[in-house]
Coordinates of C-alpha atoms and ligand atoms in Angstrom, one line a residue:
M14 CA -69.9 42.6 -28.8
R15 CA -66.0 41.2 -29.9
A16 CA -65.9 37.4 -30.4
V17 CA -62.8 36.0 -32.0
E18 CA -63.2 33.6 -34.9
I19 CA -60.9 30.6 -36.7
R20 CA -61.5 33.0 -40.6
T21 CA -58.7 30.7 -42.0
F22 CA -57.4 27.1 -41.1
G23 CA -52.9 26.8 -40.2
A24 CA -51.4 29.5 -38.7
P25 CA -52.2 31.3 -35.4
E26 CA -53.0 34.2 -37.9
G27 CA -56.1 32.7 -38.8
L28 CA -57.7 33.4 -36.2
A29 CA -59.4 37.0 -36.3
V30 CA -61.6 39.9 -34.2
I31 CA -65.2 40.2 -35.5
D32 CA -68.0 41.2 -34.0
L33 CA -70.8 39.3 -32.9
P34 CA -75.1 40.6 -31.8
A35 CA -74.6 40.1 -28.4
P36 CA -77.2 36.8 -27.8
V37 CA -79.9 36.9 -26.5
P38 CA -81.2 33.8 -23.7
A39 CA -83.2 31.6 -24.3
A40 CA -85.7 28.8 -22.8
G41 CA -83.5 27.3 -20.5
E42 CA -80.9 29.0 -20.7
V43 CA -78.3 32.6 -19.3
L44 CA -76.6 34.8 -20.3
I45 CA -73.6 35.0 -18.9
D46 CA -70.9 38.2 -19.2
V47 CA -67.2 36.3 -19.8
E48 CA -64.4 37.7 -18.2
A49 CA -62.7 34.7 -18.9
I50 CA -62.1 32.1 -21.2
G51 CA -59.5 29.2 -21.0
V52 CA -57.4 28.7 -24.1
G53 CA -57.2 24.7 -24.8
G54 CA -55.5 22.1 -26.6
V55 CA -58.3 21.4 -29.0
D56 CA -58.9 24.6 -29.3
T57 CA -55.0 25.2 -31.4
V58 CA -55.7 21.6 -33.1
I59 CA -58.8 23.4 -34.3
R60 CA -57.4 25.8 -36.0
S61 CA -54.2 24.1 -37.6
G62 CA -57.0 22.4 -39.6
A63 CA -56.6 18.6 -38.4
L64 CA -59.9 19.1 -37.5
A65 CA -61.7 19.4 -41.0
G66 CA -62.4 15.9 -41.4
F67 CA -64.7 15.9 -38.1
G68 CA -67.2 18.7 -39.4
F69 CA -65.1 22.0 -38.3
R70 CA -64.9 25.0 -40.5
E71 CA -63.9 27.9 -41.2
G72 CA -65.6 30.6 -39.3
H73 CA -65.6 29.0 -36.5
I74 CA -65.7 29.8 -33.1
P75 CA -63.0 28.0 -30.8
G76 CA -64.0 27.9 -27.1
N77 CA -64.9 25.5 -24.6
E78 CA -64.7 26.5 -20.7
V79 CA -65.7 30.5 -20.3
A80 CA -66.2 31.7 -16.7
G81 CA -68.0 35.0 -15.5
T82 CA -71.8 36.7 -14.4
V83 CA -75.0 36.0 -15.3
T84 CA -76.3 39.2 -16.4
S85 CA -79.9 37.4 -17.3
V86 CA -81.9 34.3 -18.0
G87 CA -83.9 32.7 -19.8
D88 CA -87.8 31.3 -19.3
G89 CA -87.8 28.3 -16.7
V90 CA -84.3 29.3 -15.4
D91 CA -84.9 29.6 -11.5
P92 CA -83.9 34.1 -11.7
A93 CA -81.7 34.0 -8.5
L94 CA -79.0 33.4 -10.7
T95 CA -79.2 36.5 -12.0
G96 CA -75.8 38.1 -10.7
R97 CA -73.5 34.1 -9.8
R98 CA -70.3 33.7 -10.7
V99 CA -70.7 30.8 -12.9
W100 CA -68.2 28.6 -15.6
A101 CA -69.3 26.7 -18.0
F102 CA -68.8 24.2 -20.3
T103 CA -69.2 25.8 -24.7
G104 CA -68.6 22.1 -25.9
E105 CA -66.3 22.7 -28.5
S106 CA -66.8 25.8 -29.9
G107 CA -68.0 29.1 -27.9
G108 CA -65.8 31.0 -26.1
Y109 CA -63.7 33.3 -27.8
V110 CA -66.2 35.5 -26.4
E111 CA -67.8 39.1 -24.8
R112 CA -70.6 37.0 -24.4
T113 CA -73.0 33.8 -24.3
A114 CA -75.8 32.6 -24.5
A115 CA -75.5 29.0 -22.4
S116 CA -78.2 26.1 -20.9
A117 CA -78.4 25.9 -17.6
E118 CA -77.3 22.2 -17.8
K119 CA -74.0 23.6 -18.7
I120 CA -73.4 25.8 -15.3
V121 CA -71.6 25.2 -12.6
P122 CA -72.0 28.8 -10.1
L123 CA -68.2 29.7 -8.1
P124 CA -67.0 29.1 -4.8
E125 CA -66.6 32.9 -3.1
N126 CA -62.6 32.4 -3.4
L127 CA -61.8 30.3 -6.2
S128 CA -61.4 32.7 -9.0
T129 CA -63.0 32.7 -12.9
A130 CA -59.6 32.9 -14.3
D131 CA -58.8 29.7 -11.5
A132 CA -62.1 28.4 -12.9
V133 CA -61.1 28.3 -16.2
A134 CA -58.4 26.3 -16.3
I135 CA -59.3 23.4 -13.4
G136 CA -62.8 22.5 -15.1
T137 CA -63.0 20.5 -18.7
S138 CA -58.9 19.5 -17.3
G139 CA -59.4 18.9 -14.2
M140 CA -62.9 17.1 -15.3
V141 CA -61.5 15.6 -18.1
A142 CA -58.7 14.4 -15.2
H143 CA -60.9 12.6 -13.1
F144 CA -62.6 10.5 -15.4
A145 CA -59.5 9.9 -17.6
L146 CA -58.0 8.1 -14.3
A147 CA -61.8 6.6 -13.8
H148 CA -62.0 4.7 -17.1
A149 CA -58.8 3.3 -16.2
H150 CA -59.9 1.8 -12.8
F151 CA -56.7 4.3 -11.0
A152 CA -57.2 3.1 -7.8
P153 CA -55.0 4.1 -4.2
G154 CA -51.8 2.5 -3.7
E155 CA -51.2 1.4 -7.9
S156 CA -48.4 3.3 -9.9
V157 CA -49.1 6.1 -12.4
L158 CA -47.8 8.2 -15.6
V159 CA -48.8 10.9 -16.8
R160 CA -47.6 11.9 -20.2
G161 CA -47.6 15.2 -21.2
A162 CA -48.1 16.2 -17.8
A163 CA -47.7 19.6 -17.6
G164 CA -50.4 21.0 -20.4
S165 CA -53.3 22.0 -18.1
I166 CA -55.0 17.8 -18.2
G167 CA -51.8 16.6 -17.3
I168 CA -51.7 18.7 -14.2
M169 CA -54.6 17.9 -12.9
T170 CA -54.2 14.7 -13.5
V171 CA -50.3 14.3 -11.3
Q172 CA -53.6 16.3 -9.0
L173 CA -55.5 13.6 -8.3
A174 CA -53.6 11.3 -9.1
A175 CA -50.9 12.0 -5.6
A176 CA -53.8 12.7 -3.5
G177 CA -55.8 9.4 -5.1
G178 CA -53.3 7.5 -3.1
A179 CA -51.3 7.3 -6.3
S180 CA -48.2 4.8 -5.3
A181 CA -45.7 7.1 -7.4
V182 CA -46.7 9.3 -9.7
A183 CA -44.2 10.0 -13.7
V184 CA -44.2 12.9 -15.4
T185 CA -42.7 12.8 -18.9
T186 CA -41.5 17.0 -19.4
S187 CA -39.1 18.7 -21.8
S188 CA -37.2 20.6 -19.2
A189 CA -36.0 20.2 -15.3
E190 CA -38.4 23.9 -14.5
R191 CA -41.0 22.3 -15.7
G192 CA -39.7 18.8 -13.7
G193 CA -39.8 20.8 -10.7
R194 CA -43.1 22.9 -10.4
L195 CA -44.8 19.6 -10.6
R196 CA -43.3 17.6 -7.7
A197 CA -44.1 20.5 -6.6
L198 CA -47.6 19.5 -7.9
G199 CA -47.6 16.1 -6.5
A200 CA -44.5 14.2 -9.1
T201 CA -42.8 11.7 -7.8
H202 CA -40.5 11.2 -10.7
V203 CA -40.1 12.8 -13.9
L204 CA -38.6 11.6 -17.2
D205 CA -37.9 13.4 -20.0
R206 CA -40.6 12.8 -23.1
S207 CA -38.6 10.0 -24.2
G208 CA -39.4 8.3 -21.5
N209 CA -35.9 8.5 -20.0
G210 CA -35.5 9.7 -16.2
D211 CA -35.7 8.4 -12.4
G212 CA -38.6 6.3 -12.3
P213 CA -40.5 2.8 -11.4
A214 CA -40.2 -0.1 -14.9
E215 CA -43.9 -0.2 -15.3
Y216 CA -47.0 1.2 -14.5
D217 CA -50.1 0.5 -13.0
V218 CA -51.8 3.2 -15.0
V219 CA -50.7 5.2 -17.6
I220 CA -52.8 8.7 -18.9
D221 CA -51.3 9.9 -22.6
V222 CA -52.4 13.4 -23.8
V223 CA -49.2 13.3 -26.3
A224 CA -50.3 10.0 -28.7
G225 CA -48.0 9.8 -31.4
A226 CA -45.2 7.2 -32.7
D227 CA -43.7 7.3 -29.3
L228 CA -46.9 5.6 -28.4
P229 CA -45.7 2.2 -27.9
F230 CA -42.7 2.6 -25.9
F231 CA -44.4 4.1 -23.6
F232 CA -47.7 1.4 -23.4
D233 CA -44.5 -1.5 -22.8
K234 CA -43.9 0.2 -19.4
L235 CA -47.5 -1.5 -18.8
A236 CA -47.1 -3.3 -15.8
P237 CA -50.0 -7.3 -16.3
N238 CA -53.5 -5.6 -15.3
G239 CA -52.3 -2.7 -16.7
R240 CA -53.9 0.3 -18.2
M241 CA -53.5 3.1 -20.9
V242 CA -55.5 6.2 -21.4
T243 CA -55.5 8.3 -24.4
V244 CA -57.7 11.5 -23.4
G245 CA -55.3 14.2 -26.6
V246 CA -53.1 14.3 -29.1
V247 CA -50.2 16.7 -29.4
A248 CA -47.9 14.5 -31.2
G249 CA -50.5 12.9 -33.9
M250 CA -51.9 9.8 -34.5
P251 CA -50.1 6.9 -32.3
P252 CA -49.0 4.1 -35.6
V253 CA -50.9 1.9 -37.4
D254 CA -49.5 -1.2 -37.1
F255 CA -51.0 -0.1 -32.6
G256 CA -53.2 -2.3 -32.5
A257 CA -51.3 -5.4 -33.1
K258 CA -49.1 -4.0 -31.2
V259 CA -51.5 -4.1 -27.8
M260 CA -52.6 -8.1 -29.0
A261 CA -49.4 -8.8 -29.1
S262 CA -49.5 -7.9 -24.9
F263 CA -52.0 -10.5 -25.1
R264 CA -50.3 -12.6 -21.8
K265 CA -50.0 -9.5 -19.7
S266 CA -53.8 -9.1 -19.8
L267 CA -53.3 -5.4 -21.4
S268 CA -55.6 -2.9 -22.0
F269 CA -55.6 0.3 -25.0
A270 CA -58.3 3.1 -24.2
A271 CA -59.6 5.7 -26.0
F272 CA -62.1 8.8 -24.0
S273 CA -63.3 11.5 -23.9
A274 CA -65.2 14.0 -21.4
D275 CA -68.4 14.1 -24.7
S276 CA -68.7 10.4 -23.1
V277 CA -70.1 11.6 -19.1
P278 CA -73.2 12.3 -19.1
E279 CA -73.4 16.1 -18.3
A280 CA -74.8 16.1 -15.4
D281 CA -71.8 13.7 -13.5
R282 CA -69.6 16.4 -15.3
R283 CA -72.0 19.0 -13.3
T284 CA -70.9 17.1 -9.8
V285 CA -67.6 16.2 -10.7
V286 CA -65.8 20.1 -12.1
A287 CA -68.1 21.6 -9.0
A288 CA -66.7 18.9 -6.0
Q289 CA -63.3 20.1 -7.8
F290 CA -64.1 24.1 -7.4
S291 CA -64.2 23.4 -3.6
A292 CA -61.3 21.6 -3.7
A293 CA -59.5 24.2 -5.5
A294 CA -61.2 26.8 -2.8
R295 CA -60.5 24.5 0.5
G296 CA -56.4 24.7 -0.7
E297 CA -56.9 21.2 -2.3
L298 CA -55.9 21.2 -5.5
R299 CA -54.4 23.9 -8.3
A300 CA -55.4 26.2 -10.6
V301 CA -51.5 27.0 -12.7
V302 CA -52.7 30.1 -15.4
H303 CA -49.5 30.7 -17.1
E304 CA -51.4 34.0 -18.4
L305 CA -54.2 36.4 -18.9
L306 CA -54.2 38.1 -22.0
P307 CA -56.4 40.4 -23.5
L308 CA -58.9 38.7 -26.3
E309 CA -57.1 40.3 -28.3
K310 CA -54.1 38.5 -28.0
A311 CA -56.0 35.2 -29.3
V312 CA -53.0 35.3 -31.9
L313 CA -50.4 35.9 -29.4
A314 CA -51.7 33.5 -26.7
H315 CA -52.2 30.4 -30.3
R316 CA -48.5 30.4 -31.1
K317 CA -47.5 30.6 -28.0
M318 CA -49.7 27.5 -27.8
D319 CA -48.3 25.7 -30.5
D320 CA -45.0 27.2 -29.4
G321 CA -44.7 24.9 -26.2
E322 CA -44.4 27.4 -23.5
V323 CA -47.1 27.0 -21.8
V324 CA -47.4 25.9 -18.9
G325 CA -51.4 24.8 -17.8
R326 CA -53.8 27.5 -19.0
I327 CA -53.4 30.5 -20.3
V328 CA -56.4 33.0 -19.5
L329 CA -58.0 35.4 -22.5
T330 CA -60.0 38.2 -21.1
P331 CA -62.5 39.9 -23.1
Ligands
NAP8 N1 -60.1 13.3 -23.8 C1 -60.9 14.5 -23.9 O1 -61.9 14.8 -24.1 C2 -59.9 15.7 -24.8 C3 -60.7 17.2 -23.1 C4 -59.8 18.0 -24.1 C5 -58.9 17.9 -24.8 N2 -58.3 17.5 -25.0 C6 -57.2 17.5 -26.2 O2 -55.7 16.8 -24.9 C7 -54.6 17.3 -25.1 C8 -54.0 17.5 -24.2 O3 -54.8 19.2 -23.9 P1 -53.2 20.1 -23.3 O4 -54.2 21.5 -23.4 O5 -53.7 19.2 -22.0 O6 -52.3 20.1 -23.7 P2 -51.2 20.5 -24.3 O7 -51.0 22.0 -23.1 O8 -51.8 20.5 -26.1 O9 -50.6 19.8 -24.3 C9 -49.3 18.3 -23.5 C10 -48.4 18.5 -22.5 O10 -47.3 18.1 -24.0 C11 -46.1 18.0 -23.8 N3 -46.1 17.9 -26.0 C12 -46.2 18.8 -26.5 N4 -45.8 18.1 -28.3 C13 -45.0 17.7 -27.1 C14 -44.7 15.6 -28.4 N5 -44.3 16.2 -29.9 N6 -44.0 15.0 -27.9 C15 -44.4 15.1 -26.3 N7 -45.1 15.6 -25.7 C16 -45.3 17.1 -26.3 C17 -45.8 19.4 -23.3 O11 -45.9 19.7 -22.8 P3 -43.3 18.7 -22.1 O12 -42.9 20.4 -23.2 O13 -43.6 19.4 -20.7 O14 -43.5 18.1 -22.7 C18 -47.2 20.0 -23.7 O15 -47.6 20.9 -22.1 C19 -55.1 18.2 -26.6 O16 -55.0 16.9 -27.8 C20 -56.5 18.5 -27.0 O17 -57.5 18.2 -28.3 C21 -59.0 16.1 -25.1

């Protein structure tokens, strides 16, 4: 079967199509004929080589979520799953493939009217957005700033904050056109990447996928008792003295936290993803698919990600 690996760290051209033996489901696994692969920010970060110090090696197959049809099951798995359309969380690797053997613990059946492409646009991103807001103890009536809102996680965070009764949902984004699209998803205020724009002076919650040099500036936008949760570092690490900044806010009792979906028990992740798929099937949550591209065009998909062209998810189709 065809797969895509990171042959060399660095530019998108380091991705290469390879041939692998088709997997056989072990006990507790299902074999999925993959129809849709979500291309995430984490895939491009791993491909760049930035996480080489965290155990990622050349030869890695990227991709953390797929959706498709179960074609067979291993021992101990309900045979009735055969033929079901499912979404699967593959961890930080292994998604860019034609077929995958996934743990039955990591799959979520799709509602009839949810496409596989929409499933991978919502799956991991919606789950991360849900738990990031929970980590921030977001409550109805509070104001929320979503930094880096045009990405797949930001798009889901905007929708969940709006549906959760936020008093205001401000977003940072790089263009008025993107701002308009985010307003249609529930944003009430649009700021540029530097935070300029017509929004509340302070926020109860900041959800940040960007980090980088400007993180302290956005931390300063927290209201007393405000909480900032960072889930990604698309602009790199914050300044080394950021900890001192947090301490200097002592009298406002502000909180800063990092959040990773890795810290959430598998069963809780599945419960949230299933609920969001149902919400999407009812039309209460929107999947934003930027573009469908064949698996062989993974290089193009990563180039578009690197060039900042993507709003929502690029979906690869084997
Ligand atoms: N915590 C977790 O469990 C978890 C799980 C999966 C992924 N992640 C991480 O989450 C991050 C976000 O992923 P994603 O797919 O939602 O995002 P993404 O599409 O990679 O980027 C989000 C948005 O950030 C803005 N942006 C990009 N570079 C920027 C810069 N230098 N300064 C300010 N804004 C910038 C862009 O929007 P504009 O051009 O409109 O500004 C972009 O659309 C990634 O780092 C990924 O590794 C975390």
